[in-house]
Tab-separated table of C-alpha atoms in Angstrom:
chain	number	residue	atom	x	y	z
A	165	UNK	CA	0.000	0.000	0.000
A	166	UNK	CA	2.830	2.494	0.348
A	167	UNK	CA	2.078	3.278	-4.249
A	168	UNK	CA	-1.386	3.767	-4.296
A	169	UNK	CA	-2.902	4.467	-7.614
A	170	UNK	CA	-5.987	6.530	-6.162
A	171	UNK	CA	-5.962	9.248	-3.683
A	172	UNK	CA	-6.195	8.474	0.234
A	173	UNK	CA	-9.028	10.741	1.750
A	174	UNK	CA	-9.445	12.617	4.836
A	175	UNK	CA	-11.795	11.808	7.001
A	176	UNK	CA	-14.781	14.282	6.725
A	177	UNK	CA	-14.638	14.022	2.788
A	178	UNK	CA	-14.966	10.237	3.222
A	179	UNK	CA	-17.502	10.458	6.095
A	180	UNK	CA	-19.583	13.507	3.640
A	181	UNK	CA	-19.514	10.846	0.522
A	182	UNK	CA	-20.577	8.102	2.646
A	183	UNK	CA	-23.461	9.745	4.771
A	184	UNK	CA	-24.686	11.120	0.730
A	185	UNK	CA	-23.528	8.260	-1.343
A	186	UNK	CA	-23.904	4.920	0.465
A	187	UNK	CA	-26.071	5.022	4.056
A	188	UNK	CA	-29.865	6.114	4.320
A	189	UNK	CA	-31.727	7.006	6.726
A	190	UNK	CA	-30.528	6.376	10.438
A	191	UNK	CA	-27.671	5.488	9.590
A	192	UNK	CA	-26.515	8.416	7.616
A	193	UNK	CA	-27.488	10.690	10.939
A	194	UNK	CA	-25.438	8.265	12.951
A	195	UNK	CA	-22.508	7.686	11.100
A	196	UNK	CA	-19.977	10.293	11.877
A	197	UNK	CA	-16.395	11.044	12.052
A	198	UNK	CA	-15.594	9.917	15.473
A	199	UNK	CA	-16.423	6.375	14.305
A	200	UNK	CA	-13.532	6.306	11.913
A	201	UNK	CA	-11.258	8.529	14.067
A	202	UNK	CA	-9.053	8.084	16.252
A	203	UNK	CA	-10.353	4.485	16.818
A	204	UNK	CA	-12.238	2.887	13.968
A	205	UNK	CA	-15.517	1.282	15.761
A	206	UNK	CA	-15.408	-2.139	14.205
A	207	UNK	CA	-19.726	-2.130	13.708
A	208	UNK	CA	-19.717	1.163	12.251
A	209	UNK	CA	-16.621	-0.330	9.884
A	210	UNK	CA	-18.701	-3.414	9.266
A	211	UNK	CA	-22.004	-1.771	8.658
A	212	UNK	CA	-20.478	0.420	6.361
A	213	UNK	CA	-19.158	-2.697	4.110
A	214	UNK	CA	-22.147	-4.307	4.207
A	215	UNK	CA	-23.394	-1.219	2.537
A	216	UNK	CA	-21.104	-0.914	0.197
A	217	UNK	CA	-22.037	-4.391	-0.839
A	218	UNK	CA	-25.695	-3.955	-1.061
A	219	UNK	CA	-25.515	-1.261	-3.187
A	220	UNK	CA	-22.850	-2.649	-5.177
A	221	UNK	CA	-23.970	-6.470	-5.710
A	222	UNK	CA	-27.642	-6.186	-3.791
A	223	UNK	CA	-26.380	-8.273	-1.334
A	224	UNK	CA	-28.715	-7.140	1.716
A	225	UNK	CA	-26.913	-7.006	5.060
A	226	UNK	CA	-29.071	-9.935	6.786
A	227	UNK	CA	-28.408	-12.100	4.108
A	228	UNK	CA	-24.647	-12.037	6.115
A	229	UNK	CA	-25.917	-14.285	8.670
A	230	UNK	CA	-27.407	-17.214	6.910
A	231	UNK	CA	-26.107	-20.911	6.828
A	232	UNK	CA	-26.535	-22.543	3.791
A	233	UNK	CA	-28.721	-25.735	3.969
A	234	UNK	CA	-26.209	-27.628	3.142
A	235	UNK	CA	-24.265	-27.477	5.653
A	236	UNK	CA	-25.305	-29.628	8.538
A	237	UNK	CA	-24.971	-27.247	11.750
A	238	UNK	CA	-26.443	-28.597	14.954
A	239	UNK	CA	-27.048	-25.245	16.444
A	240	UNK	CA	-26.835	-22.638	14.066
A	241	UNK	CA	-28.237	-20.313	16.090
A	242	UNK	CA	-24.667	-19.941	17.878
A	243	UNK	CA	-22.823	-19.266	14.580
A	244	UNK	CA	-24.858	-16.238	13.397
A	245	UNK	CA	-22.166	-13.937	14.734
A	246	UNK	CA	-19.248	-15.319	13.246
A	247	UNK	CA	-20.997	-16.134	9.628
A	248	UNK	CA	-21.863	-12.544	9.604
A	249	UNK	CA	-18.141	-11.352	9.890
A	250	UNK	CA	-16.875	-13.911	7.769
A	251	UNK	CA	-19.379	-13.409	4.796
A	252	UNK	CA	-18.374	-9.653	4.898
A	253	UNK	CA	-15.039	-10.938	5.029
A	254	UNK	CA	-14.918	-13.106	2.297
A	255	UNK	CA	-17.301	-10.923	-0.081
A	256	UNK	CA	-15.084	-7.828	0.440
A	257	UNK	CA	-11.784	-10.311	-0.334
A	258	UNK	CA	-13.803	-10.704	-3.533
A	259	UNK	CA	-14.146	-7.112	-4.139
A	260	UNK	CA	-11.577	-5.015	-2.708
A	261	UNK	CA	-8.848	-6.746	-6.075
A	262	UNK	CA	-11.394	-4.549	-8.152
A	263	UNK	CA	-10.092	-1.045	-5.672
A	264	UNK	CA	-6.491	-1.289	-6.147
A	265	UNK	CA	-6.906	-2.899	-2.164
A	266	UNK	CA	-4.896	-6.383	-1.752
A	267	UNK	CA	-3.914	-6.744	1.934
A	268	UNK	CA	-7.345	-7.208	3.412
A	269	UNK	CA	-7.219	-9.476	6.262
A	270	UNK	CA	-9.852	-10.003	9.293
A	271	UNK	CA	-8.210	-7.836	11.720
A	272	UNK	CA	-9.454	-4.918	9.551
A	273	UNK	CA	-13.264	-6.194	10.418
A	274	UNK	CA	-12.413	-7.202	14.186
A	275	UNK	CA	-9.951	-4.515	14.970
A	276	UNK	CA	-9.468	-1.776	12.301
A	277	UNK	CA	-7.142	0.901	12.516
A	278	UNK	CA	-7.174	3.852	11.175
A	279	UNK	CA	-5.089	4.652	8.290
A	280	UNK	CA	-5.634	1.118	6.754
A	281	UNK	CA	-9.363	1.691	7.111
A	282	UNK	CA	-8.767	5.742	5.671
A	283	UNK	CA	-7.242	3.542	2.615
A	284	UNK	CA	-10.020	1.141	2.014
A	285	UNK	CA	-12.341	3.184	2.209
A	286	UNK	CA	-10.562	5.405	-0.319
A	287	UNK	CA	-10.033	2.854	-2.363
A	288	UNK	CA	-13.896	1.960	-2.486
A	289	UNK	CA	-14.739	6.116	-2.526
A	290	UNK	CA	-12.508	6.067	-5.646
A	291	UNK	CA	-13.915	2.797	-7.368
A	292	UNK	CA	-17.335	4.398	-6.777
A	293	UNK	CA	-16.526	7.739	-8.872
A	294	UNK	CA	-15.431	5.830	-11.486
A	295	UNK	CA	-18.822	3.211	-11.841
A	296	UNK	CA	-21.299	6.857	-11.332
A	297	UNK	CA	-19.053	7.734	-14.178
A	298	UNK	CA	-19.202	4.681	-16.430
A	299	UNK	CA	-22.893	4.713	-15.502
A	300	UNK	CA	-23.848	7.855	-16.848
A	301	UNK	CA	-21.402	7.277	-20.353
A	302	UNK	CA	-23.742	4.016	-20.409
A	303	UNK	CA	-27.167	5.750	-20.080
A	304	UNK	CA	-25.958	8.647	-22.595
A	305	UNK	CA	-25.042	5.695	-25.113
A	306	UNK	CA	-27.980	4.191	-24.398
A	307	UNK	CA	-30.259	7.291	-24.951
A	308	UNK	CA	-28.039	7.924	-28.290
A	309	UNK	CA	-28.691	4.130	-29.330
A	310	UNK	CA	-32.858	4.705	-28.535
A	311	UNK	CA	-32.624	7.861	-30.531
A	312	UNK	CA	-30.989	5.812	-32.780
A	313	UNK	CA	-33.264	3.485	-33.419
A	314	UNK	CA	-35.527	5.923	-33.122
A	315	UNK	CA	-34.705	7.310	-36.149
A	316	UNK	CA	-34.193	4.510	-38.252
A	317	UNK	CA	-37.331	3.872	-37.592
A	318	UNK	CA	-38.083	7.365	-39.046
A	319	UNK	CA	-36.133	6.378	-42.048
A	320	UNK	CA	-37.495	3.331	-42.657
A	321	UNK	CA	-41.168	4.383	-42.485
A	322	UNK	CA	-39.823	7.269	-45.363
A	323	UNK	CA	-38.483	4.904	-47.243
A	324	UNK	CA	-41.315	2.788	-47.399
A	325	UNK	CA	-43.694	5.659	-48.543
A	326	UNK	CA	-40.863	6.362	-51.211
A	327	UNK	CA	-41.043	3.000	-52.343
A	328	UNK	CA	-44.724	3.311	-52.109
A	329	UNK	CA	-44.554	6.608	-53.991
A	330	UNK	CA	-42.147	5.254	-56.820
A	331	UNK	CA	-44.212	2.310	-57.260
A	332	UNK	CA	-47.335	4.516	-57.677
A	333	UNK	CA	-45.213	6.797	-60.009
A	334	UNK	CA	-43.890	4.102	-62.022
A	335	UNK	CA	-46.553	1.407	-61.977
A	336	UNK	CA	-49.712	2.323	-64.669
A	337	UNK	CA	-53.149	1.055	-64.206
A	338	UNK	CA	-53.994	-2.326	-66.088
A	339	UNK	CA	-57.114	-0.208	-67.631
A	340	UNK	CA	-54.814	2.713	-68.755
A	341	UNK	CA	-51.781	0.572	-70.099
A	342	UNK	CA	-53.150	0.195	-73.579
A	343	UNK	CA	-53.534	4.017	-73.676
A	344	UNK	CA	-49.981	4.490	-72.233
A	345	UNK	CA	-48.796	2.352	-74.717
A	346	UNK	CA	-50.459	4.227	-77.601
A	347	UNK	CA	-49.260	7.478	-76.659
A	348	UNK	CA	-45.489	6.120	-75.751
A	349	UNK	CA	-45.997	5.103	-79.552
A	350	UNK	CA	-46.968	7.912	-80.672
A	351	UNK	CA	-44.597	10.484	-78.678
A	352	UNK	CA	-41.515	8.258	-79.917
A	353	UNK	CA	-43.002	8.679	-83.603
A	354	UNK	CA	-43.457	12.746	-82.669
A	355	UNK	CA	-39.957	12.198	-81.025
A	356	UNK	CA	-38.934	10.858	-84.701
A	357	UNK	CA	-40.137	12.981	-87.007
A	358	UNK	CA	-39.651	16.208	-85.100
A	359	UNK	CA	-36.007	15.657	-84.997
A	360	UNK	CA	-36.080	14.401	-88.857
A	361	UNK	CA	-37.852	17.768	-89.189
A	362	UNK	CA	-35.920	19.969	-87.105
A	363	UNK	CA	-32.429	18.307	-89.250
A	364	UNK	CA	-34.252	19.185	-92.551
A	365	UNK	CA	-34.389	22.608	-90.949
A	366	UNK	CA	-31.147	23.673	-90.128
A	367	UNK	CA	-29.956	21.406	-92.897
A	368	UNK	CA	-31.881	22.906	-95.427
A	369	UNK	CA	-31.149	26.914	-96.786
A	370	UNK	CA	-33.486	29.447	-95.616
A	371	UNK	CA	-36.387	30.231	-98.410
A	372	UNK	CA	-36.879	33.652	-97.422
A	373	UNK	CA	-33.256	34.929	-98.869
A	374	UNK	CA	-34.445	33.257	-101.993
A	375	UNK	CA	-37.623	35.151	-102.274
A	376	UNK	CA	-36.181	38.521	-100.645
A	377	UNK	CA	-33.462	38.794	-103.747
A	378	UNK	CA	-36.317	37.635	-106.434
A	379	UNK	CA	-38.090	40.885	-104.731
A	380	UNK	CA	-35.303	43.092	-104.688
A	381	UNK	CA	-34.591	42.214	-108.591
A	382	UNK	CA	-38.027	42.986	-109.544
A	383	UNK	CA	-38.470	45.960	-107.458
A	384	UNK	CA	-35.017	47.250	-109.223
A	385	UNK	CA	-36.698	45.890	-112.579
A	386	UNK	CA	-39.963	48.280	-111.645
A	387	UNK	CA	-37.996	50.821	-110.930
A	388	UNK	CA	-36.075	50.647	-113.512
A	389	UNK	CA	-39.222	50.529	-116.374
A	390	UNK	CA	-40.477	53.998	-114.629
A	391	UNK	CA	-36.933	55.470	-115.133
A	392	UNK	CA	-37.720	54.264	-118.375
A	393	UNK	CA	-41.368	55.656	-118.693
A	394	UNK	CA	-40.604	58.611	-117.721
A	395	UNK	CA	-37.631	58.977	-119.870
A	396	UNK	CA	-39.548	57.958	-122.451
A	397	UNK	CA	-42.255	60.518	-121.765
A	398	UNK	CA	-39.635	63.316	-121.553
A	399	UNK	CA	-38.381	62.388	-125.430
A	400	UNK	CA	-42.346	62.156	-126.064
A	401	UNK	CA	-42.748	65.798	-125.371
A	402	UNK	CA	-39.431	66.703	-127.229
A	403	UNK	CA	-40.810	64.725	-130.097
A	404	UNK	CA	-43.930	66.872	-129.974
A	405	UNK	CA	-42.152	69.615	-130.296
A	406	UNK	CA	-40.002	68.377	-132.959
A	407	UNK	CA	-43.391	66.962	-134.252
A	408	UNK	CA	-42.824	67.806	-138.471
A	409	UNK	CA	-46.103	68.945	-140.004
A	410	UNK	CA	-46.191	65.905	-142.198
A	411	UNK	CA	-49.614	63.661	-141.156
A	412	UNK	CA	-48.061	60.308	-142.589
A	413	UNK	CA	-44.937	60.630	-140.308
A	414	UNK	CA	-47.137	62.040	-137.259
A	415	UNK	CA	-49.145	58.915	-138.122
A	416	UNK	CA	-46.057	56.362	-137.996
A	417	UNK	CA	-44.530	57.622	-135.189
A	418	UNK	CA	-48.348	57.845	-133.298
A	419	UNK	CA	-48.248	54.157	-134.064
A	420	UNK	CA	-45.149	53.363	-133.043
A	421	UNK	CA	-46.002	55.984	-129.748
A	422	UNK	CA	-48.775	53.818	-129.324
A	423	UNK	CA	-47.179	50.388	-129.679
A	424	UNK	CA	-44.832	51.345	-127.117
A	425	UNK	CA	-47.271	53.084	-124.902
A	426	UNK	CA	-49.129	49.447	-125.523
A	427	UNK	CA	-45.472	47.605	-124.640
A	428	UNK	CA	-45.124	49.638	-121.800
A	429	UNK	CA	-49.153	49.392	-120.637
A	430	UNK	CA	-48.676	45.478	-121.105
A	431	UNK	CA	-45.169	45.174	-119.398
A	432	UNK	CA	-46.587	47.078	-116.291
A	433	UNK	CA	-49.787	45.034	-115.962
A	434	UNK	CA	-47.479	42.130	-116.221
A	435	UNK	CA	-45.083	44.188	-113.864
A	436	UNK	CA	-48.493	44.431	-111.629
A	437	UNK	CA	-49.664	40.873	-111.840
A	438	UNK	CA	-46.076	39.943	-111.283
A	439	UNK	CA	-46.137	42.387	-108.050
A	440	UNK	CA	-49.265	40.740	-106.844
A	441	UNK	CA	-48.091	37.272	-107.458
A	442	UNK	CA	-45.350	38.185	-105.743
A	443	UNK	CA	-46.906	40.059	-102.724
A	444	UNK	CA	-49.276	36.519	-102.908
A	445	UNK	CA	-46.458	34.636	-102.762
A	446	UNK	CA	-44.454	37.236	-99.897
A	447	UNK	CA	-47.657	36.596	-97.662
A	448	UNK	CA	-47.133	32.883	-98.460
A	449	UNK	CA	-43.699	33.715	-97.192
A	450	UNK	CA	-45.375	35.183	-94.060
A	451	UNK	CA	-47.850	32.529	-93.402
A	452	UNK	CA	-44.721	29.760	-94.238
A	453	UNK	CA	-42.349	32.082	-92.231
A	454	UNK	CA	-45.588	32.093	-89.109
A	455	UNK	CA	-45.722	28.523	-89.517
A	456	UNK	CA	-42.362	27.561	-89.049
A	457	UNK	CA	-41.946	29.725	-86.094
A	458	UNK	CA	-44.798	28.285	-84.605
A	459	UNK	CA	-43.210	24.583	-85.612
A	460	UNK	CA	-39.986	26.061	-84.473
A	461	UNK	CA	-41.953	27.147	-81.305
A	462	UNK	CA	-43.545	23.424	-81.009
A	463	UNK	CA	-39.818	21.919	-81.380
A	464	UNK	CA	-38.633	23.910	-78.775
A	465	UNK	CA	-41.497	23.048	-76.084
A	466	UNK	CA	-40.887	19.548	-77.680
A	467	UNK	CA	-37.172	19.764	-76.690
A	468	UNK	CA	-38.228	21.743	-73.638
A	469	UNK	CA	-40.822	18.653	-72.677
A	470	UNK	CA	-38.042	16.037	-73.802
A	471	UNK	CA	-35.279	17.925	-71.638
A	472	UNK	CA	-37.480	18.059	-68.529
A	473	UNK	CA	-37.925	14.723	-69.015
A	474	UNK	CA	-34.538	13.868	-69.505
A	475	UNK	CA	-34.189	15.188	-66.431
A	476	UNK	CA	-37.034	13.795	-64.450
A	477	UNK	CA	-35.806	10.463	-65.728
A	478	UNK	CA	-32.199	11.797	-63.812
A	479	UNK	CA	-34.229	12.313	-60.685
A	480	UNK	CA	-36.083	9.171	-61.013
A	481	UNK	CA	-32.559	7.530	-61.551
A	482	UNK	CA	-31.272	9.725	-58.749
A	483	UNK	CA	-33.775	8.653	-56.785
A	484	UNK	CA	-33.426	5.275	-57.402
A	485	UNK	CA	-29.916	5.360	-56.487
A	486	UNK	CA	-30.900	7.094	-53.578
A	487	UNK	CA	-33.023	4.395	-52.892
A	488	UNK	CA	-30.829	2.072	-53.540
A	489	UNK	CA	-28.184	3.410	-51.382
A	490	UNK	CA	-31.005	4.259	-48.648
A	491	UNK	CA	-31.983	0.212	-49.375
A	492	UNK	CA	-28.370	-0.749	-48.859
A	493	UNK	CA	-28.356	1.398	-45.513
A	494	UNK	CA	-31.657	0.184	-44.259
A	495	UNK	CA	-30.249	-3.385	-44.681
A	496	UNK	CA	-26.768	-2.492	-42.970
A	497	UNK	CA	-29.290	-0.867	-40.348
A	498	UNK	CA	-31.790	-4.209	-40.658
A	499	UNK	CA	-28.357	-6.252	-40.328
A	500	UNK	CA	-26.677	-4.083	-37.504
A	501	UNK	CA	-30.619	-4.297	-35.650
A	502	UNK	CA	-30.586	-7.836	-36.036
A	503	UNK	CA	-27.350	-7.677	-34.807
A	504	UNK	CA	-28.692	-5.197	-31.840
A	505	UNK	CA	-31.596	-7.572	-31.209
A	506	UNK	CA	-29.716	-10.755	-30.937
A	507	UNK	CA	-27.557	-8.651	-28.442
A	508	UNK	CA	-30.542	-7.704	-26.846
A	509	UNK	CA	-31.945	-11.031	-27.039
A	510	UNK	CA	-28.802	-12.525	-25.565
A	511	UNK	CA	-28.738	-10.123	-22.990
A	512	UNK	CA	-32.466	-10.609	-22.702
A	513	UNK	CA	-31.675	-14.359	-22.010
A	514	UNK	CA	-29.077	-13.559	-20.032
A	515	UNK	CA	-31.284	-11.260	-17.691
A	516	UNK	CA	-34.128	-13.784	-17.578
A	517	UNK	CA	-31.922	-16.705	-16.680
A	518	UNK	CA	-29.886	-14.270	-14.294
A	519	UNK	CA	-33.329	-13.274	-12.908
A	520	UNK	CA	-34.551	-17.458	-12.843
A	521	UNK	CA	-31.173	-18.015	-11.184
A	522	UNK	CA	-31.362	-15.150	-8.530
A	523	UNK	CA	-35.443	-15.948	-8.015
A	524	UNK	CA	-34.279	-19.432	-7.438
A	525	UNK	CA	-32.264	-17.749	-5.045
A	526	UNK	CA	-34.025	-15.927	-3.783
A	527	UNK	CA	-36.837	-19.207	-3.303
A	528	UNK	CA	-33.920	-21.262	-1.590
A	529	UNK	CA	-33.250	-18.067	0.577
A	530	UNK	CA	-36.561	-18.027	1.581
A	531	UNK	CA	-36.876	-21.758	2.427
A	532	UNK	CA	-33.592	-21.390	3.951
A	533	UNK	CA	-34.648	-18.660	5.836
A	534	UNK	CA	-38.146	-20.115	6.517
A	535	UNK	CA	-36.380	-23.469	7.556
A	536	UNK	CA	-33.424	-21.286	9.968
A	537	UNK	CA	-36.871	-20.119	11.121
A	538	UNK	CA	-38.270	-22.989	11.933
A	539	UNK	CA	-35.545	-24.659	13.239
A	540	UNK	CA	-34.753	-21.602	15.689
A	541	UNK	CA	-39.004	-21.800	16.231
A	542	UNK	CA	-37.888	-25.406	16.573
A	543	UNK	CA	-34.744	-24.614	19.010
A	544	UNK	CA	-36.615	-22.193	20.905
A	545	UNK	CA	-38.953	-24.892	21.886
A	546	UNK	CA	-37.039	-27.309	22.317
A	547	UNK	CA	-34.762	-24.377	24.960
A	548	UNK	CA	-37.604	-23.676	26.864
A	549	UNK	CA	-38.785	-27.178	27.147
A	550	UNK	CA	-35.491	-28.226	28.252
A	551	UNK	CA	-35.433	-24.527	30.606
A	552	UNK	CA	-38.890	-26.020	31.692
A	553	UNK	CA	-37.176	-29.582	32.533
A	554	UNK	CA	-34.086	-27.863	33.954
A	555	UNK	CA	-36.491	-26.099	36.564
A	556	UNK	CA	-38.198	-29.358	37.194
A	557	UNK	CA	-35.326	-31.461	37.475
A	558	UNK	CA	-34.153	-28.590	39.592
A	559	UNK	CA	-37.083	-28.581	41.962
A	560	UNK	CA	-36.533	-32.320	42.183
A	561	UNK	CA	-33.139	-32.091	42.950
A	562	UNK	CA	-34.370	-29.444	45.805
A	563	UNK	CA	-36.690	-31.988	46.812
A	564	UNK	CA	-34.591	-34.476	46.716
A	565	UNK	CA	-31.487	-32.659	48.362
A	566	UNK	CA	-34.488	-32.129	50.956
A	567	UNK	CA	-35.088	-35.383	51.242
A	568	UNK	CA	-32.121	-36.291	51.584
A	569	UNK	CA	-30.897	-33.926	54.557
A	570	UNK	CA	-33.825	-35.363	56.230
A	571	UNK	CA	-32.535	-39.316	55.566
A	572	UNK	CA	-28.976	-38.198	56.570
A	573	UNK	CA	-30.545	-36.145	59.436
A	574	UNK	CA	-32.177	-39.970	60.416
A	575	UNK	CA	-29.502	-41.460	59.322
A	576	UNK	CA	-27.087	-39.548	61.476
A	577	UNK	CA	-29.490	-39.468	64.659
A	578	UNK	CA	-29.546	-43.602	64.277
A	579	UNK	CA	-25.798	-43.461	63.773
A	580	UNK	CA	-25.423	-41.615	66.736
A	581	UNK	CA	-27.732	-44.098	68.828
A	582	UNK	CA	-25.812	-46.694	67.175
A	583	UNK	CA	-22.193	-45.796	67.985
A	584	UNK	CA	-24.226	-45.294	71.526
A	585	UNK	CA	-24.766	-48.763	71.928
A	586	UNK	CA	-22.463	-50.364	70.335
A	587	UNK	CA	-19.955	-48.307	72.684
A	588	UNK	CA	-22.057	-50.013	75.392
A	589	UNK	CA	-21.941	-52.901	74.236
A	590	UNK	CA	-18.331	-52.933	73.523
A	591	UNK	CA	-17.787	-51.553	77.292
A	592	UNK	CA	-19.779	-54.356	78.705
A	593	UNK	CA	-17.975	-57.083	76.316
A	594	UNK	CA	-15.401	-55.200	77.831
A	595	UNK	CA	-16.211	-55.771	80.923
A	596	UNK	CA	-17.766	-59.204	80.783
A	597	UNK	CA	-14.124	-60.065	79.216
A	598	UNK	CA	-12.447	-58.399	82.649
A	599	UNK	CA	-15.333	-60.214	84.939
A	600	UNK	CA	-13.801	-63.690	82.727
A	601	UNK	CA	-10.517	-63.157	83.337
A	602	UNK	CA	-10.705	-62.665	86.807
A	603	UNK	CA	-13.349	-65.907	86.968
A	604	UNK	CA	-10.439	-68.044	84.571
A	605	UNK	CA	-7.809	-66.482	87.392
A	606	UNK	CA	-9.632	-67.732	90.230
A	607	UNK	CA	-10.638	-70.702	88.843
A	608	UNK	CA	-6.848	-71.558	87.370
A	609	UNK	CA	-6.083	-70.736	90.708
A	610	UNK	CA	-8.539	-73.036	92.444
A	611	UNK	CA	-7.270	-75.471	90.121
């Protein structure tokens, strides 16, 4: 003990955690530091480990003085005292290893003294800090574990209605899958042709250049006949005034005024026609150019629709992984709870045989006790009916010690008269013997 590996208290912090920690009651009024100090009191010492072990191993302290059935004890009632200390003994011999304490020996129950017992007790103040602590880091990771569970129960429900949702998502009605099918059909036929289309499109020149430089050429060919018109109408008046008198010339060149007035009427109605077939066929244009922007418009909701969903065919795939990897973690959860449960199970097994094992105990406590009860009903009995035949015998043996001072009384009066006569007697043998001698004298004289 002279390298501890825990720090030796004084006396009022061990007498404070004790009175707080360990006693109730009575004995936490009672208990104080002049029991430890300056001479442990050896019940107050004992008391105090038989404490320690209830609330350590729920060994209760009256449990201390029971004799097993077993054993075969004539009077057991005599022994109580002694199995007490040596229970205590032995249990904290069991214990004590467990504190860093190895030199406990039955003088420290009998006769304690005072450092030692400062050290013990240390040693148990110290090894109870340290289970309070590993208790509490045991009920935090147990209310971590519940939460746990807890929430992968959470998860699991969520994943469930996922899978639920997906399957409503992606599952179709028997009565709607013929209609599903048609329209799958026909959007992968829109699908096709669209995207022929939309390749013939930006394959494919643009029409309106076409028709925009067959506009410009005939608007520069219109404009070009008025230049011409009215050129023509200037040299017309400088004709007329170069007009000769002649009537067969004025004639000719009326006729050939005419023609070209007719030319010119002809080409510009053609001109017209041509303007109107071409303003028919720029409105064409328009109603073409309308058209495709409204195709170009459908192809780009089309590849708007087929983009979103593109991507809700990514979510549904991310989701799928998700719940894939959510699957894989519920079964790494399912494993690690079936892991948890057969712990629990085990442990569950463990308690209920530990609990058979100590109710079985507890049953062959109770018959023991019942039977150490009946047996000291039994001894208790059979004491006072022997303390009943003691006190008879005794009055008999009063009687008869009366009795017999009265015979030896008798006795010692007859002795008396006895010795009495028979020392008469033997005086008159005595002197019948003298009165014979002197007769044989006289007569062995006469003779």
């Amino acid at each position: 003990m002279t390298e501890n590996t825990f720090p030796v208290y004084t006396a009022d912090a061990i007498v404070n955690f004790y009175r707080t920690e360990v006693l109730t009651g009575q004995e936490a009024k009672h208990f104080t530091k002049s029991d430890l100090t300056p001479v442990p009191k050896p019940e107050a010492v004992q008391t105090l480990y038989m404490r320690v072990l209830h609330l350590l191993y729920r060994f209760k302290p009256e449990c201390h003085s029971m004799v097993p059935l077993l054993e075969n004890i004539q009077y057991p009632a005599y022994n109580e005292g002694a199995t007490s200390i040596l229970s205590v003994y032995v249990r904290m011999r069991q214990f004590l290893p467990m504190c860093l304490v190895y030199d406990f020996s039955l003088n420290d129950l009998l006769a304690p003294k005072k450092q030692k017992t400062l050290i013990i007790l240390s040693g148990i103040l110290n090894f109870l800090h340290f289970r309070k602590q590993r208790m509490e880091m045991i009920q935090e990771k147990q209310a971590k574990f519940r939460a746990d569970m807890d929430r992968i129960q959470a998860y699991n429900k969520g994943n469930l209605a996922a899978e639920k949702k997906i399957e409503m998502l992606t599952t179709i009605p028997p009565e709607q899958q013929a209609e599903a099918d048609e329209l799958a059909a026909a959007l992968s036929e829109l699908q096709a042709t669209t995207v022929h289309e939309y390749q013939e499109v930006v394959s494919a020149p643009p029409p309106n250049s076409k028709w925009k430089t067959k506009i410009a050429e005939k608007t520069q060919k219109l404009a070009q006949v008025k230049l011409n018109v009215t050129n023509l109408k200037e040299d017309i008046t400088k004709l007329k005034s170069q007009i000769v008198e002649s009537p067969e010339e004025l004639k000719s060149q009326m006729e050939k005024m005419r023609d070209n007035v007719k030319n010119i009427k002809n080409s510009i109605e053609q001109t017209d026609e041509r303007g109107v077939e071409l303003q028919s066929m720029v409105q064409s244009v328009t109603q073409t150019e309308a058209e495709m922007q409204q195709m170009y418009n459908l192809l780009l909701d089309l590849e708007s629709s087929m983009n979103n969903t593109k991507q809700l065919q990514e979510e549904v795939q991310s989701q799928l992984h998700g719940s894939t990897s959510k699957q894989k973690e519920l079964k790494n959860l399912c494993s690690e709870e079936g892991q948890l449960k057969r712990a629990l199970g085990m442990k569950l097994d463990k308690e209920s045989k530990q609990n058979i094992r100590r109710q079985k105990k507890r049953e062959m406590k109770e018959q023991h006790c019942n039977q150490i009860h009946h047996k000291r009903e039994e001894m208790a009995n059979k004491i006072q009916d022997i303390s009943n035949e003691t006190q008879q015998l005794k009055a008999k043996i009063q009687n008869l010690r009366d009795v017999c001072n009265k015979e030896t009384e008798k006795a010692q009066a007859l002795l008396d008269t006895l010795s009495t006569s028979m020392d008469e007697l033997h005086r008159r043998i005595e002197m019948n013997i003298v009165d014979l001698n002197h007769d044989v004298t006289k007569m062995s004289a006469n003779f």
